[in-house]
Amino acid sequence: MKVRFIFYVIGLVLLTMGVSLIIKSQLGASPWDALAVGQSNLFKITVGTCVFINGIVLIFLNAFLMKKKPEILAALSILVIGMMIDFWLLIAFEHLLPATTLLKWFVLVAGIIVTGIGVSIYLQAKFPASPMDTIMVAIQSRFGFNLRNSRILSESFALLLAILFKGAIGVGTIVVTLTLGFVVQFFYPRFEHLLQKWQDVKR
């Protein structure tokens, strides 16, 4: 349990760092993050606060779709994620403003890689996932779609909302959507193997 918690914390730190780098690239963020940026600009609150509010709404939506009780631990997770995103954006990366196109692409690519590594690590803990990820499973459970189509539907919903709220939509949104899954697929089995080795040592 201790090792899993360490993986969870490290994963969230890297995940939120990567998300913040992608936002800072100014080339466009993933649909859910782009939505949070748009809401932040509109309502004059932090991006992390918007991530938290959206997450709470999704927790109840997921519970309704799956006909289950809302996951309280998921609310704690999204609270931590929101706070850490604000830390990276407002403190650690406050002065990170890539001025050239090359630097923007460098920050975007770095953000995608770090996010993918973070997701690969935090998923090993098997703790409640982010409600932004869980909605894909909720749609599959309620409507019988496969996971691929459920993900496309959930991401399209988020993208539509991001457009309505004038979020951070750009070429980076497409790049993140198309590449992040491959990064996670590459790193996930490696960290799965590492976790297994650590657990074997602890026994």
PDB file of C-alpha atoms in Angstrom:
ATOM      1  CA  MET A   1       0.000   0.000   0.000  1.00  0.00           C
ATOM      2  CA  LYS A   2       2.866   2.356   0.875  1.00  0.00           C
ATOM      3  CA  VAL A   3       4.591   1.772  -2.474  1.00  0.00           C
ATOM      4  CA  ARG A   4       1.320   2.281  -4.344  1.00  0.00           C
ATOM      5  CA  PHE A   5       0.758   5.567  -2.505  1.00  0.00           C
ATOM      6  CA  ILE A   6       4.266   6.744  -3.438  1.00  0.00           C
ATOM      7  CA  PHE A   7       3.527   5.923  -7.082  1.00  0.00           C
ATOM      8  CA  TYR A   8       0.219   7.777  -6.812  1.00  0.00           C
ATOM      9  CA  VAL A   9       1.806  10.946  -5.412  1.00  0.00           C
ATOM     10  CA  ILE A  10       4.712  10.965  -7.874  1.00  0.00           C
ATOM     11  CA  GLY A  11       2.306  10.301 -10.727  1.00  0.00           C
ATOM     12  CA  LEU A  12       0.048  13.210  -9.782  1.00  0.00           C
ATOM     13  CA  VAL A  13       3.024  15.566  -9.436  1.00  0.00           C
ATOM     14  CA  LEU A  14       4.241  14.685 -12.934  1.00  0.00           C
ATOM     15  CA  LEU A  15       0.732  14.605 -14.416  1.00  0.00           C
ATOM     16  CA  THR A  16      -0.093  18.109 -13.214  1.00  0.00           C
ATOM     17  CA  MET A  17       3.342  19.383 -14.234  1.00  0.00           C
ATOM     18  CA  GLY A  18       2.808  18.037 -17.737  1.00  0.00           C
ATOM     19  CA  VAL A  19      -0.692  19.491 -18.023  1.00  0.00           C
ATOM     20  CA  SER A  20       0.648  22.875 -16.923  1.00  0.00           C
ATOM     21  CA  LEU A  21       3.484  22.744 -19.466  1.00  0.00           C
ATOM     22  CA  ILE A  22       0.989  21.979 -22.224  1.00  0.00           C
ATOM     23  CA  ILE A  23      -1.148  24.954 -21.175  1.00  0.00           C
ATOM     24  CA  LYS A  24       1.953  27.167 -20.972  1.00  0.00           C
ATOM     25  CA  SER A  25       2.954  26.225 -24.528  1.00  0.00           C
ATOM     26  CA  GLN A  26       0.053  28.403 -25.763  1.00  0.00           C
ATOM     27  CA  LEU A  27      -0.499  25.978 -28.652  1.00  0.00           C
ATOM     28  CA  GLY A  28      -3.660  24.412 -27.241  1.00  0.00           C
ATOM     29  CA  ALA A  29      -4.450  21.945 -24.466  1.00  0.00           C
ATOM     30  CA  SER A  30      -6.406  18.713 -24.231  1.00  0.00           C
ATOM     31  CA  PRO A  31     -10.194  19.251 -24.391  1.00  0.00           C
ATOM     32  CA  TRP A  32     -10.863  19.079 -20.630  1.00  0.00           C
ATOM     33  CA  ASP A  33      -7.898  21.293 -19.784  1.00  0.00           C
ATOM     34  CA  ALA A  34      -8.761  23.700 -22.601  1.00  0.00           C
ATOM     35  CA  LEU A  35     -12.252  23.978 -21.101  1.00  0.00           C
ATOM     36  CA  ALA A  36     -10.771  24.831 -17.680  1.00  0.00           C
ATOM     37  CA  VAL A  37      -8.589  27.539 -19.227  1.00  0.00           C
ATOM     38  CA  GLY A  38     -11.609  29.058 -20.981  1.00  0.00           C
ATOM     39  CA  GLN A  39     -13.654  29.017 -17.789  1.00  0.00           C
ATOM     40  CA  SER A  40     -10.726  30.532 -15.883  1.00  0.00           C
ATOM     41  CA  ASN A  41     -10.540  33.456 -18.296  1.00  0.00           C
ATOM     42  CA  LEU A  42     -14.301  33.939 -18.287  1.00  0.00           C
ATOM     43  CA  PHE A  43     -14.996  33.694 -14.561  1.00  0.00           C
ATOM     44  CA  LYS A  44     -11.651  35.133 -13.347  1.00  0.00           C
ATOM     45  CA  ILE A  45     -10.805  32.146 -11.154  1.00  0.00           C
ATOM     46  CA  THR A  46      -7.798  29.851 -11.313  1.00  0.00           C
ATOM     47  CA  VAL A  47      -7.474  27.001 -13.798  1.00  0.00           C
ATOM     48  CA  GLY A  48      -7.093  24.554 -10.915  1.00  0.00           C
ATOM     49  CA  THR A  49     -10.370  25.735  -9.377  1.00  0.00           C
ATOM     50  CA  CYS A  50     -12.124  25.150 -12.705  1.00  0.00           C
ATOM     51  CA  VAL A  51     -10.571  21.677 -12.968  1.00  0.00           C
ATOM     52  CA  PHE A  52     -11.893  20.893  -9.487  1.00  0.00           C
ATOM     53  CA  ILE A  53     -15.415  22.208 -10.205  1.00  0.00           C
ATOM     54  CA  ASN A  54     -15.608  20.315 -13.494  1.00  0.00           C
ATOM     55  CA  GLY A  55     -14.353  17.196 -11.751  1.00  0.00           C
ATOM     56  CA  ILE A  56     -17.035  17.395  -9.049  1.00  0.00           C
ATOM     57  CA  VAL A  57     -19.744  17.789 -11.718  1.00  0.00           C
ATOM     58  CA  LEU A  58     -18.354  14.775 -13.575  1.00  0.00           C
ATOM     59  CA  ILE A  59     -18.221  12.674 -10.401  1.00  0.00           C
ATOM     60  CA  PHE A  60     -21.978  13.100  -9.992  1.00  0.00           C
ATOM     61  CA  LEU A  61     -22.580  12.625 -13.733  1.00  0.00           C
ATOM     62  CA  ASN A  62     -20.511   9.428 -13.692  1.00  0.00           C
ATOM     63  CA  ALA A  63     -22.408   8.174 -10.646  1.00  0.00           C
ATOM     64  CA  PHE A  64     -25.708   8.839 -12.417  1.00  0.00           C
ATOM     65  CA  LEU A  65     -24.604   7.095 -15.603  1.00  0.00           C
ATOM     66  CA  MET A  66     -23.219   4.078 -13.760  1.00  0.00           C
ATOM     67  CA  LYS A  67     -26.054   4.028 -11.194  1.00  0.00           C
ATOM     68  CA  LYS A  68     -23.589   4.071  -8.319  1.00  0.00           C
ATOM     69  CA  LYS A  69     -22.789   6.302  -5.386  1.00  0.00           C
ATOM     70  CA  PRO A  70     -20.402   9.202  -6.115  1.00  0.00           C
ATOM     71  CA  GLU A  71     -16.758   8.316  -5.478  1.00  0.00           C
ATOM     72  CA  ILE A  72     -15.627  10.464  -2.553  1.00  0.00           C
ATOM     73  CA  LEU A  73     -11.952   9.545  -3.028  1.00  0.00           C
ATOM     74  CA  ALA A  74     -12.180  10.753  -6.625  1.00  0.00           C
ATOM     75  CA  ALA A  75     -13.245  14.146  -5.268  1.00  0.00           C
ATOM     76  CA  LEU A  76     -10.132  14.212  -3.086  1.00  0.00           C
ATOM     77  CA  SER A  77      -7.993  13.312  -6.079  1.00  0.00           C
ATOM     78  CA  ILE A  78      -9.417  16.059  -8.279  1.00  0.00           C
ATOM     79  CA  LEU A  79      -8.980  18.559  -5.434  1.00  0.00           C
ATOM     80  CA  VAL A  80      -5.282  17.670  -5.212  1.00  0.00           C
ATOM     81  CA  ILE A  81      -4.943  17.783  -9.001  1.00  0.00           C
ATOM     82  CA  GLY A  82      -6.532  21.232  -9.138  1.00  0.00           C
ATOM     83  CA  MET A  83      -4.303  22.584  -6.371  1.00  0.00           C
ATOM     84  CA  MET A  84      -1.164  21.194  -7.988  1.00  0.00           C
ATOM     85  CA  ILE A  85      -2.061  22.614 -11.404  1.00  0.00           C
ATOM     86  CA  ASP A  86      -2.402  26.027  -9.770  1.00  0.00           C
ATOM     87  CA  PHE A  87       0.978  25.539  -8.081  1.00  0.00           C
ATOM     88  CA  TRP A  88       2.701  24.821 -11.395  1.00  0.00           C
ATOM     89  CA  LEU A  89       0.899  27.559 -13.347  1.00  0.00           C
ATOM     90  CA  LEU A  90       0.969  30.334 -10.750  1.00  0.00           C
ATOM     91  CA  ILE A  91       4.211  29.644  -8.890  1.00  0.00           C
ATOM     92  CA  ALA A  92       6.661  27.211 -10.468  1.00  0.00           C
ATOM     93  CA  PHE A  93       5.993  28.185 -14.102  1.00  0.00           C
ATOM     94  CA  GLU A  94       4.786  31.723 -13.488  1.00  0.00           C
ATOM     95  CA  HIS A  95       7.486  33.233 -15.695  1.00  0.00           C
ATOM     96  CA  LEU A  96       7.493  30.475 -18.319  1.00  0.00           C
ATOM     97  CA  LEU A  97       6.374  32.342 -21.435  1.00  0.00           C
ATOM     98  CA  PRO A  98       7.901  30.739 -24.544  1.00  0.00           C
ATOM     99  CA  ALA A  99       8.421  33.560 -27.020  1.00  0.00           C
ATOM    100  CA  THR A 100       9.211  31.656 -30.214  1.00  0.00           C
ATOM    101  CA  THR A 101       7.312  28.965 -32.072  1.00  0.00           C
ATOM    102  CA  LEU A 102      10.199  26.537 -31.571  1.00  0.00           C
ATOM    103  CA  LEU A 103      10.147  27.055 -27.798  1.00  0.00           C
ATOM    104  CA  LYS A 104       6.370  26.667 -27.717  1.00  0.00           C
ATOM    105  CA  TRP A 105       6.654  23.307 -29.484  1.00  0.00           C
ATOM    106  CA  PHE A 106       9.452  22.245 -27.157  1.00  0.00           C
ATOM    107  CA  VAL A 107       7.298  23.038 -24.088  1.00  0.00           C
ATOM    108  CA  LEU A 108       4.299  21.256 -25.645  1.00  0.00           C
ATOM    109  CA  VAL A 109       6.242  18.083 -26.425  1.00  0.00           C
ATOM    110  CA  ALA A 110       7.843  18.126 -22.965  1.00  0.00           C
ATOM    111  CA  GLY A 111       4.375  18.516 -21.447  1.00  0.00           C
ATOM    112  CA  ILE A 112       2.989  15.563 -23.403  1.00  0.00           C
ATOM    113  CA  ILE A 113       5.873  13.304 -22.360  1.00  0.00           C
ATOM    114  CA  VAL A 114       5.718  14.334 -18.694  1.00  0.00           C
ATOM    115  CA  THR A 115       1.915  13.972 -18.639  1.00  0.00           C
ATOM    116  CA  GLY A 116       2.144  10.515 -20.204  1.00  0.00           C
ATOM    117  CA  ILE A 117       4.735   9.419 -17.650  1.00  0.00           C
ATOM    118  CA  GLY A 118       2.623  10.856 -14.821  1.00  0.00           C
ATOM    119  CA  VAL A 119      -0.512   9.028 -15.989  1.00  0.00           C
ATOM    120  CA  SER A 120       1.458   5.783 -16.390  1.00  0.00           C
ATOM    121  CA  ILE A 121       2.744   6.058 -12.823  1.00  0.00           C
ATOM    122  CA  TYR A 122      -0.424   7.193 -11.033  1.00  0.00           C
ATOM    123  CA  LEU A 123      -2.568   4.507 -12.656  1.00  0.00           C
ATOM    124  CA  GLN A 124      -0.356   1.841 -11.055  1.00  0.00           C
ATOM    125  CA  ALA A 125      -1.733   2.777  -7.620  1.00  0.00           C
ATOM    126  CA  LYS A 126      -5.195   1.559  -8.651  1.00  0.00           C
ATOM    127  CA  PHE A 127      -6.751   4.410  -6.651  1.00  0.00           C
ATOM    128  CA  PRO A 128      -9.907   6.131  -7.994  1.00  0.00           C
ATOM    129  CA  ALA A 129      -9.059   7.662 -11.363  1.00  0.00           C
ATOM    130  CA  SER A 130      -9.707  11.230 -12.412  1.00  0.00           C
ATOM    131  CA  PRO A 131     -13.429  11.746 -13.210  1.00  0.00           C
ATOM    132  CA  MET A 132     -12.291  13.023 -16.630  1.00  0.00           C
ATOM    133  CA  ASP A 133     -11.042   9.500 -17.299  1.00  0.00           C
ATOM    134  CA  THR A 134     -13.898   7.722 -15.532  1.00  0.00           C
ATOM    135  CA  ILE A 135     -16.569   9.314 -17.725  1.00  0.00           C
ATOM    136  CA  MET A 136     -15.302   7.193 -20.613  1.00  0.00           C
ATOM    137  CA  VAL A 137     -16.072   4.045 -18.577  1.00  0.00           C
ATOM    138  CA  ALA A 138     -19.398   5.511 -17.437  1.00  0.00           C
ATOM    139  CA  ILE A 139     -20.509   6.107 -21.036  1.00  0.00           C
ATOM    140  CA  GLN A 140     -19.471   2.580 -21.970  1.00  0.00           C
ATOM    141  CA  SER A 141     -21.355   1.136 -18.999  1.00  0.00           C
ATOM    142  CA  ARG A 142     -24.561   3.109 -19.626  1.00  0.00           C
ATOM    143  CA  PHE A 143     -24.811   3.000 -23.427  1.00  0.00           C
ATOM    144  CA  GLY A 144     -22.863  -0.151 -24.338  1.00  0.00           C
ATOM    145  CA  PHE A 145     -20.292   1.565 -26.565  1.00  0.00           C
ATOM    146  CA  ASN A 146     -16.757   0.216 -26.754  1.00  0.00           C
ATOM    147  CA  LEU A 147     -14.035   2.120 -24.897  1.00  0.00           C
ATOM    148  CA  ARG A 148     -12.670   3.762 -28.036  1.00  0.00           C
ATOM    149  CA  ASN A 149     -16.018   5.224 -29.047  1.00  0.00           C
ATOM    150  CA  SER A 150     -16.785   6.155 -25.443  1.00  0.00           C
ATOM    151  CA  ARG A 151     -13.518   8.087 -25.255  1.00  0.00           C
ATOM    152  CA  ILE A 152     -14.216   9.814 -28.573  1.00  0.00           C
ATOM    153  CA  LEU A 153     -17.673  10.813 -27.297  1.00  0.00           C
ATOM    154  CA  SER A 154     -16.389  12.132 -23.951  1.00  0.00           C
ATOM    155  CA  GLU A 155     -13.522  14.055 -25.573  1.00  0.00           C
ATOM    156  CA  SER A 156     -15.889  15.491 -28.193  1.00  0.00           C
ATOM    157  CA  PHE A 157     -18.237  16.648 -25.430  1.00  0.00           C
ATOM    158  CA  ALA A 158     -15.343  18.351 -23.633  1.00  0.00           C
ATOM    159  CA  LEU A 159     -14.123  19.889 -26.899  1.00  0.00           C
ATOM    160  CA  LEU A 160     -17.573  21.338 -27.615  1.00  0.00           C
ATOM    161  CA  LEU A 161     -17.694  22.873 -24.143  1.00  0.00           C
ATOM    162  CA  ALA A 162     -14.158  24.229 -24.563  1.00  0.00           C
ATOM    163  CA  ILE A 163     -15.182  25.911 -27.814  1.00  0.00           C
ATOM    164  CA  LEU A 164     -18.273  27.406 -26.160  1.00  0.00           C
ATOM    165  CA  PHE A 165     -16.152  28.786 -23.305  1.00  0.00           C
ATOM    166  CA  LYS A 166     -13.442  29.997 -25.725  1.00  0.00           C
ATOM    167  CA  GLY A 167     -10.896  27.657 -24.210  1.00  0.00           C
ATOM    168  CA  ALA A 168      -7.294  26.951 -25.167  1.00  0.00           C
ATOM    169  CA  ILE A 169      -8.056  25.157 -28.431  1.00  0.00           C
ATOM    170  CA  GLY A 170      -5.308  24.985 -31.029  1.00  0.00           C
ATOM    171  CA  VAL A 171      -3.056  22.691 -32.992  1.00  0.00           C
ATOM    172  CA  GLY A 172      -1.701  21.469 -29.656  1.00  0.00           C
ATOM    173  CA  THR A 173      -5.151  20.098 -28.819  1.00  0.00           C
ATOM    174  CA  ILE A 174      -4.958  17.790 -31.827  1.00  0.00           C
ATOM    175  CA  VAL A 175      -1.355  16.808 -31.097  1.00  0.00           C
ATOM    176  CA  VAL A 176      -2.111  16.004 -27.442  1.00  0.00           C
ATOM    177  CA  THR A 177      -5.205  13.998 -28.366  1.00  0.00           C
ATOM    178  CA  LEU A 178      -3.341  11.952 -30.978  1.00  0.00           C
ATOM    179  CA  THR A 179      -0.078  11.329 -29.110  1.00  0.00           C
ATOM    180  CA  LEU A 180      -0.758  11.146 -25.369  1.00  0.00           C
ATOM    181  CA  GLY A 181      -2.232   7.652 -25.582  1.00  0.00           C
ATOM    182  CA  PHE A 182       0.894   6.345 -27.293  1.00  0.00           C
ATOM    183  CA  VAL A 183       3.119   7.862 -24.590  1.00  0.00           C
ATOM    184  CA  VAL A 184       1.040   6.193 -21.867  1.00  0.00           C
ATOM    185  CA  GLN A 185       1.056   2.907 -23.782  1.00  0.00           C
ATOM    186  CA  PHE A 186       4.860   3.054 -24.011  1.00  0.00           C
ATOM    187  CA  PHE A 187       5.558   3.856 -20.347  1.00  0.00           C
ATOM    188  CA  TYR A 188       2.719   2.002 -18.565  1.00  0.00           C
ATOM    189  CA  PRO A 189       4.166  -1.537 -18.784  1.00  0.00           C
ATOM    190  CA  ARG A 190       7.594  -0.268 -17.713  1.00  0.00           C
ATOM    191  CA  PHE A 191       6.256   1.303 -14.528  1.00  0.00           C
ATOM    192  CA  GLU A 192       4.007  -1.713 -13.974  1.00  0.00           C
ATOM    193  CA  HIS A 193       7.138  -3.881 -13.999  1.00  0.00           C
ATOM    194  CA  LEU A 194       8.944  -1.434 -11.694  1.00  0.00           C
ATOM    195  CA  LEU A 195       6.063  -1.457  -9.197  1.00  0.00           C
ATOM    196  CA  GLN A 196       6.040  -5.247  -9.191  1.00  0.00           C
ATOM    197  CA  LYS A 197       9.782  -5.317  -8.481  1.00  0.00           C
ATOM    198  CA  TRP A 198       9.401  -2.845  -5.580  1.00  0.00           C
ATOM    199  CA  GLN A 199       6.561  -4.868  -4.113  1.00  0.00           C
ATOM    200  CA  ASP A 200       8.596  -8.080  -4.379  1.00  0.00           C
ATOM    201  CA  VAL A 201      11.481  -6.415  -2.541  1.00  0.00           C
ATOM    202  CA  LYS A 202       9.151  -5.274   0.259  1.00  0.00           C
ATOM    203  CA  ARG A 203       7.896  -8.789   0.856  1.00  0.00           C
TER     204      ARG A 203
END
